[in-house]
CSV table of C-alpha atoms and ligand atoms in Angstrom, one decimal:
chain,number,residue,atom,x,y,z
T,1,VAL,CA,15.0,5.2,9.9
T,2,GLU,CA,15.5,1.6,10.5
T,3,THR,CA,12.9,-0.3,8.6
T,4,ARG,CA,12.5,-3.9,6.8
T,5,TYR,CA,11.9,-2.0,3.6
T,6,PRO,CA,14.6,0.5,3.0
T,7,ASP,CA,13.8,0.7,-0.5
T,8,LEU,CA,10.6,2.4,0.1
T,9,LEU,CA,12.3,5.1,1.6
T,10,ASP,CA,15.0,5.7,-1.0
T,11,ASN,CA,15.0,9.3,-2.0
T,12,HIS,CA,12.5,10.4,0.3
T,13,PRO,CA,12.8,14.4,0.8
T,14,ASP,CA,12.5,13.9,4.9
T,15,VAL,CA,14.8,11.2,6.0
T,16,TRP,CA,18.4,11.5,6.1
T,17,LEU,CA,19.5,8.1,6.6
T,18,VAL,CA,17.9,4.6,5.8
T,19,LEU,CA,18.9,1.4,7.7
T,20,ARG,CA,17.7,-2.1,7.3
T,21,ASP,CA,16.0,-3.3,10.7
T,22,GLY,CA,18.6,-4.4,13.2
T,23,ARG,CA,21.3,-2.8,11.5
T,24,VAL,CA,22.3,-0.2,13.9
T,25,ALA,CA,22.7,-3.0,16.8
T,26,GLY,CA,24.8,-5.3,14.5
T,27,ILE,CA,27.4,-2.3,13.8
T,28,LEU,CA,27.5,-1.5,17.6
T,29,LYS,CA,28.0,-5.2,18.7
T,30,ARG,CA,30.9,-5.5,16.0
T,31,ALA,CA,32.5,-2.4,16.7
T,32,LEU,CA,32.6,-2.8,20.3
T,33,ARG,CA,33.6,-6.5,20.6
T,34,PHE,CA,36.6,-5.6,18.1
T,35,ARG,CA,37.6,-3.3,20.6
T,36,GLY,CA,37.4,-5.9,23.5
T,37,VAL,CA,35.2,-3.5,25.7
T,38,TRP,CA,32.3,-6.1,26.3
T,39,ARG,CA,30.4,-4.3,29.0
T,40,LEU,CA,30.3,-1.2,26.8
T,41,GLU,CA,28.3,-3.1,24.0
T,42,ALA,CA,25.1,-3.4,26.3
T,43,ALA,CA,25.4,0.0,27.6
T,44,ALA,CA,25.4,1.3,24.2
T,45,LEU,CA,22.5,-0.7,23.0
T,46,ARG,CA,20.6,0.3,26.0
T,47,LEU,CA,21.3,3.8,25.4
T,48,TYR,CA,20.4,3.6,21.6
T,49,ARG,CA,17.1,1.6,22.2
T,50,ARG,CA,16.1,4.6,24.9
T,51,ARG,CA,16.7,7.1,22.1
T,52,THR,CA,14.7,5.2,19.6
T,53,VAL,CA,11.1,6.1,18.9
T,54,THR,CA,9.5,2.7,18.3
T,55,LEU,CA,6.5,2.2,16.1
T,56,ASP,CA,3.5,1.0,18.1
T,57,TYR,CA,-0.2,0.8,17.0
T,58,PRO,CA,-3.3,-0.8,17.8
T,59,PHE,CA,-4.1,-3.8,15.8
T,60,PRO,CA,-7.0,-4.2,14.9
T,61,CYS,CA,-7.3,-0.6,14.7
T,62,ARG,CA,-11.1,-0.1,15.1
T,63,GLY,CA,-13.1,3.0,14.6
T,64,ARG,CA,-9.8,4.8,13.8
T,65,HIS,CA,-7.7,5.5,10.8
T,66,LEU,CA,-4.6,3.3,11.0
T,67,ILE,CA,-2.4,6.3,9.9
T,68,ASP,CA,-3.6,8.7,12.7
T,69,ALA,CA,-3.0,5.7,15.2
T,70,MET,CA,0.6,5.2,13.9
T,71,ALA,CA,1.4,8.9,14.2
T,72,ALA,CA,0.0,9.1,17.6
T,73,GLY,CA,2.2,5.8,18.6
T,74,VAL,CA,5.3,8.3,17.6
T,75,GLY,CA,3.8,11.2,19.3
T,76,VAL,CA,2.7,12.8,16.1
T,77,GLN,CA,-0.5,14.5,15.1
T,78,LEU,CA,-1.1,14.4,11.2
T,79,ARG,CA,-2.5,17.5,9.4
T,80,ARG,CA,-4.9,16.9,6.8
T,81,GLU,CA,-2.5,16.7,3.9
T,82,GLU,CA,0.1,14.7,5.6
T,83,ARG,CA,-2.4,11.4,5.9
T,84,ARG,CA,-0.9,9.7,3.4
T,85,PRO,CA,2.4,8.0,2.6
T,86,VAL,CA,5.1,9.3,0.6
T,87,LEU,CA,7.2,7.7,-1.8
T,88,ARG,CA,9.8,9.8,-4.0
T,89,LEU,CA,10.7,8.1,-7.3
T,90,ARG,CA,14.1,9.0,-9.1
T,91,LYS,CA,13.8,10.4,-12.7
T,92,ARG,CA,15.4,7.5,-14.4
T,93,GLU,CA,12.9,4.9,-12.4
T,94,LEU,CA,10.1,7.0,-14.0
T,95,GLU,CA,11.8,7.1,-17.5
T,96,ARG,CA,11.9,3.1,-17.2
T,97,ALA,CA,8.4,2.7,-16.8
T,98,ALA,CA,7.5,5.7,-19.1
T,99,TRP,CA,5.6,3.0,-21.4
T,100,SER,CA,2.9,2.7,-18.6
T,101,ARG,CA,1.6,6.3,-19.3
T,102,GLY,CA,-2.2,6.5,-19.7
T,103,ARG,CA,-2.9,2.8,-19.0
T,104,ILE,CA,-4.8,1.4,-16.0
T,105,VAL,CA,-3.4,-0.7,-13.2
T,106,VAL,CA,-5.4,-3.6,-12.1
T,107,GLN,CA,-4.7,-6.8,-9.6
T,108,SER,CA,-6.7,-9.8,-9.1
T,109,SER,CA,-5.8,-10.4,-5.6
T,110,SER,CA,-5.0,-8.5,-2.4
T,111,THR,CA,-2.0,-9.8,0.0
T,112,SER,CA,-3.3,-12.9,1.7
T,113,TYR,CA,-0.5,-14.0,4.0
T,114,TRP,CA,-2.3,-12.4,6.7
T,115,THR,CA,-6.1,-12.8,5.8
T,116,VAL,CA,-8.2,-13.8,2.8
T,117,ASN,CA,-10.9,-11.6,3.7
T,118,LYS,CA,-10.1,-8.7,1.2
T,119,GLU,CA,-10.8,-10.9,-1.7
T,120,TRP,CA,-13.5,-9.9,-4.6
T,121,ILE,CA,-15.4,-12.3,-6.1
T,122,PRO,CA,-13.4,-14.7,-8.7
T,123,GLY,CA,-14.1,-13.5,-12.3
T,124,ARG,CA,-15.3,-9.9,-11.4
T,125,MET,CA,-11.9,-8.1,-12.1
T,126,GLN,CA,-11.9,-10.4,-15.3
T,127,ALA,CA,-15.4,-8.7,-16.4
T,128,THR,CA,-14.1,-5.3,-15.2
T,129,VAL,CA,-11.1,-5.3,-17.3
T,130,GLU,CA,-12.9,-6.5,-20.4
T,131,ALA,CA,-15.3,-3.6,-19.8
T,132,MET,CA,-12.3,-0.9,-19.8
T,133,ARG,CA,-10.9,-2.5,-22.5
T,134,HIS,CA,-13.9,-2.1,-24.6
T,135,VAL,CA,-14.1,1.6,-24.2
T,136,GLY,CA,-10.2,1.6,-25.3
T,137,TYR,CA,-8.2,1.4,-22.4
T,138,ASP,CA,-4.7,-0.6,-22.1
T,139,VAL,CA,-4.6,-2.6,-18.6
T,140,ILE,CA,-1.8,-3.6,-16.7
T,141,GLN,CA,-1.8,-6.4,-14.0
T,142,LEU,CA,0.5,-6.1,-10.9
T,143,GLY,CA,0.6,-8.5,-8.0
T,144,SER,CA,2.3,-11.3,-6.7
T,145,ALA,CA,3.4,-14.5,-9.2
T,146,THR,CA,0.6,-16.6,-7.5
T,147,ASP,CA,-2.5,-14.1,-7.9
T,148,GLU,CA,-5.1,-15.3,-10.5
T,149,PRO,CA,-4.0,-14.1,-14.2
T,150,ILE,CA,-6.0,-11.8,-15.9
T,151,ARG,CA,-6.7,-12.3,-19.7
T,152,GLY,CA,-6.0,-9.1,-21.9
T,153,THR,CA,-3.7,-7.5,-19.7
T,154,THR,CA,0.0,-6.7,-19.6
T,155,ASP,CA,0.8,-9.3,-17.2
T,156,LEU,CA,3.5,-8.2,-14.5
T,157,ARG,CA,2.5,-10.4,-11.8
T,158,GLY,CA,5.7,-10.9,-9.5
T,159,ARG,CA,8.0,-9.3,-11.9
T,160,THR,CA,8.3,-6.0,-10.3
T,161,SER,CA,10.0,-4.6,-7.4
T,162,LEU,CA,7.9,-2.4,-5.1
T,163,ARG,CA,9.5,0.9,-6.7
T,164,GLU,CA,8.9,-0.5,-10.1
T,165,ALA,CA,5.6,-0.9,-9.3
T,166,ALA,CA,5.4,2.5,-7.7
T,167,ALA,CA,6.8,4.2,-11.3
T,168,ILE,CA,4.1,2.2,-13.3
T,169,LEU,CA,1.2,3.3,-11.0
T,170,ALA,CA,2.7,7.0,-10.8
T,171,GLN,CA,2.2,7.2,-14.7
T,172,SER,CA,-0.9,5.3,-15.0
T,173,ARG,CA,-4.2,6.8,-15.2
T,174,LEU,CA,-6.1,5.0,-12.3
T,175,LEU,CA,-5.8,1.6,-10.2
T,176,ILE,CA,-8.6,-0.2,-9.9
T,177,GLY,CA,-7.6,-2.3,-6.6
T,178,LEU,CA,-8.5,-4.2,-3.7
T,179,GLU,CA,-8.0,-2.9,0.1
T,180,GLY,CA,-4.2,-3.3,0.4
T,181,GLY,CA,-0.5,-2.6,-0.2
T,182,LEU,CA,-0.9,-1.4,-4.0
T,183,VAL,CA,-3.5,1.3,-3.0
T,184,HIS,CA,-1.3,2.6,-0.2
T,185,LEU,CA,1.8,2.4,-3.0
T,186,ALA,CA,-0.6,4.6,-5.5
T,187,ARG,CA,-1.6,6.9,-3.0
T,188,ALA,CA,2.3,7.3,-2.2
T,189,VAL,CA,2.7,8.3,-5.7
T,190,ASP,CA,-0.3,10.6,-6.2
T,191,ARG,CA,-2.2,8.3,-8.0
T,192,ARG,CA,-6.4,7.9,-7.4
T,193,ALA,CA,-7.7,4.2,-7.2
T,194,VAL,CA,-11.3,3.0,-7.1
T,195,VAL,CA,-10.8,0.6,-4.1
T,196,ILE,CA,-13.2,-2.7,-3.6
T,197,TYR,CA,-13.6,-3.0,0.0
T,198,THR,CA,-15.1,-6.3,1.7
T,199,GLY,CA,-16.4,-6.1,5.3
T,200,TYR,CA,-12.9,-6.4,6.9
T,201,THR,CA,-12.0,-2.9,7.3
T,202,ARG,CA,-13.7,0.5,6.8
T,203,PRO,CA,-12.2,3.1,4.2
T,204,GLU,CA,-12.3,5.5,7.6
T,205,GLU,CA,-9.7,2.8,9.1
T,206,THR,CA,-7.7,2.2,6.0
T,207,GLY,CA,-8.6,4.3,2.9
T,208,TYR,CA,-7.8,7.4,1.3
T,209,GLU,CA,-10.3,10.3,0.8
T,210,GLU,CA,-8.9,11.0,-2.7
T,211,ASN,CA,-10.0,7.4,-3.7
T,212,VAL,CA,-13.6,6.2,-4.5
T,213,ASN,CA,-13.8,3.5,-1.9
T,214,LEU,CA,-16.7,1.0,-2.6
T,215,ARG,CA,-18.0,-1.0,0.3
T,216,ASP,CA,-21.4,-2.9,1.1
T,217,PRO,CA,-23.3,-0.4,3.4
T,218,GLN,CA,-24.8,-3.5,4.7
T,219,ALA,CA,-21.3,-4.6,5.8
T,220,ARG,CA,-21.6,-2.1,8.8
T,221,ASP,CA,-18.6,-2.6,11.2
T,222,SER,CA,-15.3,-3.8,10.2
T,223,CYS,CA,-14.6,-7.3,11.5
T,224,TRP,CA,-10.4,-7.5,11.1
T,225,ARG,CA,-10.9,-11.2,11.2
T,226,LYS,CA,-8.0,-13.2,10.3
T,227,ASP,CA,-9.6,-16.5,9.1
T,228,ALA,CA,-12.1,-16.8,6.2
T,229,CYS,CA,-15.6,-14.7,7.1
T,230,GLU,CA,-18.9,-15.0,5.8
T,231,HIS,CA,-19.8,-11.4,6.4
T,232,CYS,CA,-16.5,-10.5,4.1
T,233,ARG,CA,-17.7,-12.8,1.4
T,234,GLN,CA,-21.0,-11.4,1.5
T,235,SER,CA,-20.1,-8.1,1.2
T,236,ALA,CA,-17.4,-8.4,-1.4
T,237,ALA,CA,-20.2,-10.1,-3.4
T,238,ARG,CA,-22.4,-6.8,-3.2
T,239,VAL,CA,-19.8,-4.7,-4.9
T,240,GLU,CA,-20.9,-5.1,-8.5
T,241,VAL,CA,-18.7,-5.1,-11.6
T,242,ASP,CA,-20.9,-2.3,-13.1
T,243,GLU,CA,-20.4,-0.2,-10.1
T,244,VAL,CA,-16.7,-0.6,-10.3
T,245,VAL,CA,-16.6,0.4,-14.1
T,246,ALA,CA,-18.9,3.3,-13.7
T,247,THR,CA,-16.8,4.5,-10.7
T,248,ALA,CA,-13.7,4.1,-13.0
T,249,MET,CA,-15.0,6.0,-15.9
T,250,GLY,CA,-15.9,8.4,-13.9
T,251,LEU,CA,-12.7,9.2,-12.1
T,252,LEU,CA,-11.3,9.1,-15.7
T,253,ARG,CA,-13.4,11.7,-17.0
T,254,ASP,CA,-11.9,13.6,-14.0
T,255,ALA,CA,-8.7,13.1,-14.8
T,256,GLU,CA,-8.8,14.0,-18.5
T,257,SER,CA,-8.7,17.4,-17.6
T,258,ARG,CA,-5.5,17.2,-15.5
T,259,PRO,CA,-2.2,16.2,-16.9
T,260,VAL,CA,-1.1,12.6,-16.3
G,1,ZN,ZN1,-15.7,-10.0,7.9
């Protein structure tokens, strides 16, 4: 597999070799130049590209789950249990994050480089955290350095690699998050999440049925709009703190009967 994120596929049970995107083309170029066989280089690259399956999927992906669209793009149909990402951590990675066992993970902001429309309402995650702490849970904040800080958490914004974040999530009890990368990362290590949706996408397009996905029913169709959207802001506002806390408590009661 060639990827921009080789770390994510380290130790993956089904991947034999992981290369950074563009690496093979670079190697072919250097090797063939060195031998002075100029015309071979173009031919070898053409052959390599013909033999490469390139991931191609529609975006926006309306009315269909993104993971199904990605699979179809490489000519595969997924079984139900395969409709998820997989990240396989190493033992030492888990050990290093063992301190996070039993805690709850939150984020204050979804990745915003693409759209601002996945954000919840300022202050609501803080209120959610306070409610969870009130009943005795320790909370960890993950995210990027520029995310709004949440008081009363172990603040790890901007201080974890993707794999370190995954190791923390893997041993946590639960993620309370926003639609985006962290939810996929939690699913990849088999942790459940309460996910706050706006109108931007629908759980049927980007979510997982193992999670509880909270989305305003009045938001109807997803908009997939890149620019700030009033529909998304309003639907975000209709997901209330009480509902998020009650949902989280329900999932925690569920999990109590299972080993962490
Ligand atoms: Zn919208």
